[in-house]
């Protein structure tokens, strides 16, 4: 679990920025979202877009690989 030690010279903004960086590095927020049961419509659409892009890129890769063997 991320945590920081606040120095006397730090302002709240600096400490908060360091804490956010640490949570981003440890993927706390993304893991929390992945474990949620309910997904909003926008999250579903976003995942579908990402999966569609991956599928297209995979097909393109396989097609280029096939053409190179000819």
Short mmCIF file of N, CA, C and O in Angstrom, two decimals:
data_model
loop_
_atom_site.label_atom_id
_atom_site.label_comp_id
_atom_site.label_asym_id
_atom_site.label_seq_id
_atom_site.Cartn_x
_atom_site.Cartn_y
_atom_site.Cartn_z
N UNK A 1 0.84 -1.18 0.00
CA UNK A 1 0.00 0.00 0.00
C UNK A 1 0.89 1.24 0.00
O UNK A 1 1.85 1.31 0.75
N UNK A 2 0.57 2.19 -0.85
CA UNK A 2 1.41 3.40 -0.92
C UNK A 2 1.23 4.29 0.30
O UNK A 2 0.17 4.34 0.91
N UNK A 3 2.29 4.94 0.65
CA UNK A 3 2.26 5.90 1.74
C UNK A 3 3.48 6.79 1.65
O UNK A 3 4.52 6.40 1.13
N UNK A 4 3.35 8.00 2.14
CA UNK A 4 4.47 8.94 2.09
C UNK A 4 4.66 9.55 3.47
O UNK A 4 3.75 9.56 4.29
N UNK A 5 5.87 10.03 3.70
CA UNK A 5 6.14 10.76 4.93
C UNK A 5 6.22 12.23 4.57
O UNK A 5 7.01 12.64 3.71
N UNK A 6 5.40 13.01 5.21
CA UNK A 6 5.34 14.44 4.91
C UNK A 6 6.42 15.16 5.70
O UNK A 6 6.52 15.02 6.92
N UNK A 7 7.23 15.92 4.98
CA UNK A 7 8.28 16.70 5.62
C UNK A 7 7.70 18.03 6.09
O UNK A 7 6.66 18.46 5.61
N UNK A 8 8.41 18.67 6.98
CA UNK A 8 7.94 19.96 7.48
C UNK A 8 7.96 21.03 6.40
O UNK A 8 7.15 21.96 6.42
N UNK A 9 8.85 20.89 5.45
CA UNK A 9 8.98 21.90 4.40
C UNK A 9 7.98 21.70 3.27
O UNK A 9 7.80 22.59 2.44
N UNK A 10 7.32 20.55 3.22
CA UNK A 10 6.38 20.25 2.15
C UNK A 10 5.06 20.98 2.35
O UNK A 10 4.54 21.05 3.46
N UNK A 11 4.52 21.46 1.24
CA UNK A 11 3.16 21.98 1.29
C UNK A 11 2.21 20.82 1.02
O UNK A 11 2.63 19.72 0.65
N UNK A 12 0.93 21.07 1.19
CA UNK A 12 -0.05 20.02 0.96
C UNK A 12 -0.03 19.56 -0.49
O UNK A 12 -0.11 18.36 -0.78
N UNK A 13 0.10 20.50 -1.42
CA UNK A 13 0.10 20.17 -2.84
C UNK A 13 1.27 19.26 -3.21
O UNK A 13 1.10 18.30 -3.98
N UNK A 14 2.44 19.54 -2.70
CA UNK A 14 3.61 18.70 -3.00
C UNK A 14 3.43 17.29 -2.45
O UNK A 14 3.73 16.30 -3.13
N UNK A 15 2.94 17.20 -1.22
CA UNK A 15 2.73 15.89 -0.62
C UNK A 15 1.66 15.10 -1.39
O UNK A 15 1.81 13.90 -1.63
N UNK A 16 0.60 15.80 -1.76
CA UNK A 16 -0.48 15.14 -2.51
C UNK A 16 0.02 14.66 -3.86
O UNK A 16 -0.32 13.56 -4.31
N UNK A 17 0.85 15.45 -4.53
CA UNK A 17 1.41 15.08 -5.82
C UNK A 17 2.27 13.83 -5.69
O UNK A 17 2.20 12.91 -6.50
N UNK A 18 3.10 13.78 -4.64
CA UNK A 18 3.94 12.59 -4.43
C UNK A 18 3.09 11.36 -4.15
O UNK A 18 3.37 10.26 -4.63
N UNK A 19 2.02 11.54 -3.36
CA UNK A 19 1.13 10.43 -3.06
C UNK A 19 0.44 9.91 -4.32
O UNK A 19 0.33 8.70 -4.54
N UNK A 20 -0.03 10.82 -5.18
CA UNK A 20 -0.67 10.42 -6.42
C UNK A 20 0.29 9.65 -7.32
O UNK A 20 -0.09 8.66 -7.93
N UNK A 21 1.54 10.11 -7.40
CA UNK A 21 2.54 9.42 -8.21
C UNK A 21 2.73 7.99 -7.72
O UNK A 21 2.81 7.04 -8.49
N UNK A 22 2.80 7.86 -6.41
CA UNK A 22 3.02 6.53 -5.84
C UNK A 22 1.84 5.61 -6.09
O UNK A 22 2.03 4.42 -6.40
N UNK A 23 0.63 6.13 -5.98
CA UNK A 23 -0.54 5.28 -6.26
C UNK A 23 -0.60 4.90 -7.73
O UNK A 23 -1.01 3.79 -8.07
N UNK A 24 -0.20 5.81 -8.61
CA UNK A 24 -0.18 5.49 -10.04
C UNK A 24 0.84 4.40 -10.34
O UNK A 24 0.61 3.51 -11.14
N UNK A 25 2.00 4.48 -9.71
CA UNK A 25 3.03 3.47 -9.93
C UNK A 25 2.59 2.10 -9.44
O UNK A 25 2.93 1.08 -10.04
N UNK A 26 1.86 2.06 -8.34
CA UNK A 26 1.43 0.79 -7.76
C UNK A 26 0.13 0.28 -8.35
O UNK A 26 -0.36 -0.77 -7.95
N UNK A 27 -0.45 1.02 -9.29
CA UNK A 27 -1.69 0.64 -9.98
C UNK A 27 -2.85 0.38 -9.01
O UNK A 27 -3.66 -0.52 -9.22
N UNK A 28 -2.92 1.16 -7.96
CA UNK A 28 -3.97 0.98 -6.96
C UNK A 28 -5.34 1.29 -7.55
O UNK A 28 -6.29 0.53 -7.41
N UNK A 29 -5.44 2.41 -8.24
CA UNK A 29 -6.73 2.85 -8.77
C UNK A 29 -7.22 1.91 -9.86
O UNK A 29 -8.39 1.53 -9.88
N UNK A 30 -6.33 1.51 -10.77
CA UNK A 30 -6.75 0.62 -11.86
C UNK A 30 -7.17 -0.75 -11.33
O UNK A 30 -8.14 -1.33 -11.83
N UNK A 31 -6.48 -1.23 -10.33
CA UNK A 31 -6.86 -2.52 -9.75
C UNK A 31 -8.21 -2.42 -9.06
O UNK A 31 -9.05 -3.32 -9.15
N UNK A 32 -8.44 -1.31 -8.38
CA UNK A 32 -9.72 -1.10 -7.69
C UNK A 32 -10.86 -1.06 -8.70
O UNK A 32 -11.92 -1.66 -8.48
N UNK A 33 -10.65 -0.37 -9.82
CA UNK A 33 -11.69 -0.30 -10.86
C UNK A 33 -11.93 -1.67 -11.49
O UNK A 33 -13.06 -2.01 -11.84
N UNK A 34 -10.88 -2.45 -11.66
CA UNK A 34 -11.02 -3.77 -12.27
C UNK A 34 -11.79 -4.72 -11.36
O UNK A 34 -12.49 -5.62 -11.84
N UNK A 35 -11.69 -4.54 -10.06
CA UNK A 35 -12.36 -5.44 -9.12
C UNK A 35 -13.81 -5.06 -8.84
O UNK A 35 -14.53 -5.80 -8.18
N UNK A 36 -14.22 -3.89 -9.32
CA UNK A 36 -15.60 -3.47 -9.09
C UNK A 36 -16.55 -4.36 -9.87
O UNK A 36 -16.25 -4.82 -10.97
N UNK A 37 -17.71 -4.59 -9.30
CA UNK A 37 -18.70 -5.45 -9.96
C UNK A 37 -19.41 -4.68 -11.06
O UNK A 37 -19.57 -5.17 -12.16
N UNK A 38 -19.84 -3.47 -10.77
CA UNK A 38 -20.60 -2.68 -11.73
C UNK A 38 -19.68 -1.85 -12.61
O UNK A 38 -18.74 -1.24 -12.14
N UNK A 39 -19.95 -1.87 -13.90
CA UNK A 39 -19.22 -1.03 -14.85
C UNK A 39 -20.20 -0.08 -15.51
O UNK A 39 -21.28 -0.51 -15.94
N UNK A 40 -19.85 1.17 -15.60
CA UNK A 40 -20.73 2.12 -16.26
C UNK A 40 -20.69 1.90 -17.76
O UNK A 40 -19.81 1.21 -18.29
N UNK A 41 -21.64 2.52 -18.47
CA UNK A 41 -21.70 2.34 -19.92
C UNK A 41 -20.47 2.89 -20.60
O UNK A 41 -19.97 2.33 -21.58
N UNK A 42 -19.95 4.01 -20.08
CA UNK A 42 -18.76 4.60 -20.70
C UNK A 42 -17.55 3.68 -20.55
O UNK A 42 -16.75 3.56 -21.48
N UNK A 43 -17.42 3.02 -19.40
CA UNK A 43 -16.31 2.09 -19.20
C UNK A 43 -16.44 0.90 -20.14
O UNK A 43 -15.44 0.43 -20.70
N UNK A 44 -17.65 0.40 -20.33
CA UNK A 44 -17.86 -0.72 -21.26
C UNK A 44 -17.49 -0.33 -22.67
O UNK A 44 -16.81 -1.08 -23.37
N UNK A 45 -17.93 0.87 -23.10
CA UNK A 45 -17.61 1.34 -24.44
C UNK A 45 -16.11 1.51 -24.62
O UNK A 45 -15.55 1.17 -25.67
N UNK A 46 -15.45 2.03 -23.60
CA UNK A 46 -14.01 2.23 -23.67
C UNK A 46 -13.29 0.89 -23.84
O UNK A 46 -12.39 0.76 -24.66
N UNK A 47 -13.70 -0.11 -23.07
CA UNK A 47 -13.10 -1.43 -23.18
C UNK A 47 -13.36 -2.05 -24.55
O UNK A 47 -12.48 -2.70 -25.13
N UNK A 48 -14.56 -1.85 -25.08
CA UNK A 48 -14.88 -2.39 -26.39
C UNK A 48 -14.01 -1.75 -27.47
O UNK A 48 -13.54 -2.43 -28.39
N UNK A 49 -13.79 -0.43 -27.37
CA UNK A 49 -12.93 0.26 -28.33
C UNK A 49 -11.51 -0.28 -28.28
O UNK A 49 -10.89 -0.54 -29.31
N UNK A 50 -10.99 -0.46 -27.07
CA UNK A 50 -9.63 -0.97 -26.91
C UNK A 50 -9.53 -2.38 -27.49
O UNK A 50 -8.58 -2.70 -28.21
N UNK A 51 -10.51 -3.23 -27.21
CA UNK A 51 -10.49 -4.59 -27.73
C UNK A 51 -10.59 -4.62 -29.25
O UNK A 51 -9.95 -5.44 -29.91
N UNK A 52 -11.39 -3.71 -29.82
CA UNK A 52 -11.52 -3.65 -31.27
C UNK A 52 -10.19 -3.24 -31.91
O UNK A 52 -9.79 -3.81 -32.93
N UNK A 53 -9.51 -2.28 -31.32
CA UNK A 53 -8.20 -1.86 -31.84
C UNK A 53 -7.21 -3.02 -31.79
O UNK A 53 -6.47 -3.26 -32.73
N UNK A 54 -7.20 -3.74 -30.67
CA UNK A 54 -6.29 -4.87 -30.53
C UNK A 54 -6.58 -5.94 -31.58
O UNK A 54 -5.67 -6.51 -32.17
N UNK A 55 -7.86 -6.18 -31.83
CA UNK A 55 -8.26 -7.19 -32.80
C UNK A 55 -7.80 -6.80 -34.21
O UNK A 55 -7.26 -7.63 -34.95
N UNK A 56 -7.98 -5.53 -34.55
CA UNK A 56 -7.56 -5.05 -35.88
C UNK A 56 -6.05 -5.15 -36.02
O UNK A 56 -5.54 -5.59 -37.06
N UNK A 57 -5.32 -4.73 -35.00
CA UNK A 57 -3.86 -4.80 -35.06
C UNK A 57 -3.37 -6.24 -35.17
O UNK A 57 -2.40 -6.52 -35.88
N UNK A 58 -4.04 -7.16 -34.48
CA UNK A 58 -3.66 -8.56 -34.55
C UNK A 58 -3.88 -9.11 -35.96
O UNK A 58 -3.03 -9.81 -36.51
N UNK A 59 -5.02 -8.76 -36.57
CA UNK A 59 -5.30 -9.21 -37.93
C UNK A 59 -4.28 -8.65 -38.91
O UNK A 59 -3.81 -9.34 -39.81
N UNK A 60 -3.96 -7.37 -38.74
CA UNK A 60 -2.99 -6.73 -39.61
C UNK A 60 -1.62 -7.39 -39.48
O UNK A 60 -0.95 -7.64 -40.48
N UNK A 61 -1.23 -7.70 -38.26
CA UNK A 61 0.04 -8.38 -38.01
C UNK A 61 0.06 -9.75 -38.69
O UNK A 61 1.03 -10.11 -39.37
N UNK A 62 -1.01 -10.50 -38.53
CA UNK A 62 -1.07 -11.84 -39.12
C UNK A 62 -1.07 -11.76 -40.65
O UNK A 62 -0.44 -12.57 -41.32
N UNK A 63 -1.77 -10.76 -41.20
CA UNK A 63 -1.82 -10.59 -42.65
C UNK A 63 -0.44 -10.25 -43.20
O UNK A 63 0.00 -10.84 -44.19
N UNK A 64 0.25 -9.34 -42.55
CA UNK A 64 1.61 -8.97 -43.00
C UNK A 64 2.56 -10.15 -42.87
O UNK A 64 3.41 -10.36 -43.72
N UNK A 65 2.40 -10.92 -41.83
CA UNK A 65 3.25 -12.10 -41.62
C UNK A 65 2.99 -13.13 -42.71
O UNK A 65 3.93 -13.74 -43.24
N UNK A 66 1.73 -13.30 -43.08
CA UNK A 66 1.37 -14.24 -44.12
C UNK A 66 1.91 -13.78 -45.47
O UNK A 66 2.43 -14.59 -46.25
N UNK A 67 1.79 -12.47 -45.75
CA UNK A 67 2.27 -11.94 -47.03
C UNK A 67 3.78 -12.03 -47.16
O UNK A 67 4.31 -12.19 -48.25
N UNK A 68 4.48 -11.91 -46.08
CA UNK A 68 5.94 -11.96 -46.14
C UNK A 68 6.45 -13.36 -46.48
O UNK A 68 7.54 -13.52 -47.00
N UNK A 69 5.66 -14.38 -46.19
CA UNK A 69 6.05 -15.74 -46.50
C UNK A 69 5.84 -16.10 -47.96
O UNK A 69 6.40 -17.06 -48.45
N UNK A 70 5.02 -15.30 -48.67
CA UNK A 70 4.73 -15.59 -50.08
C UNK A 70 5.84 -15.23 -50.99
O UNK A 70 6.77 -14.70 -50.97
#
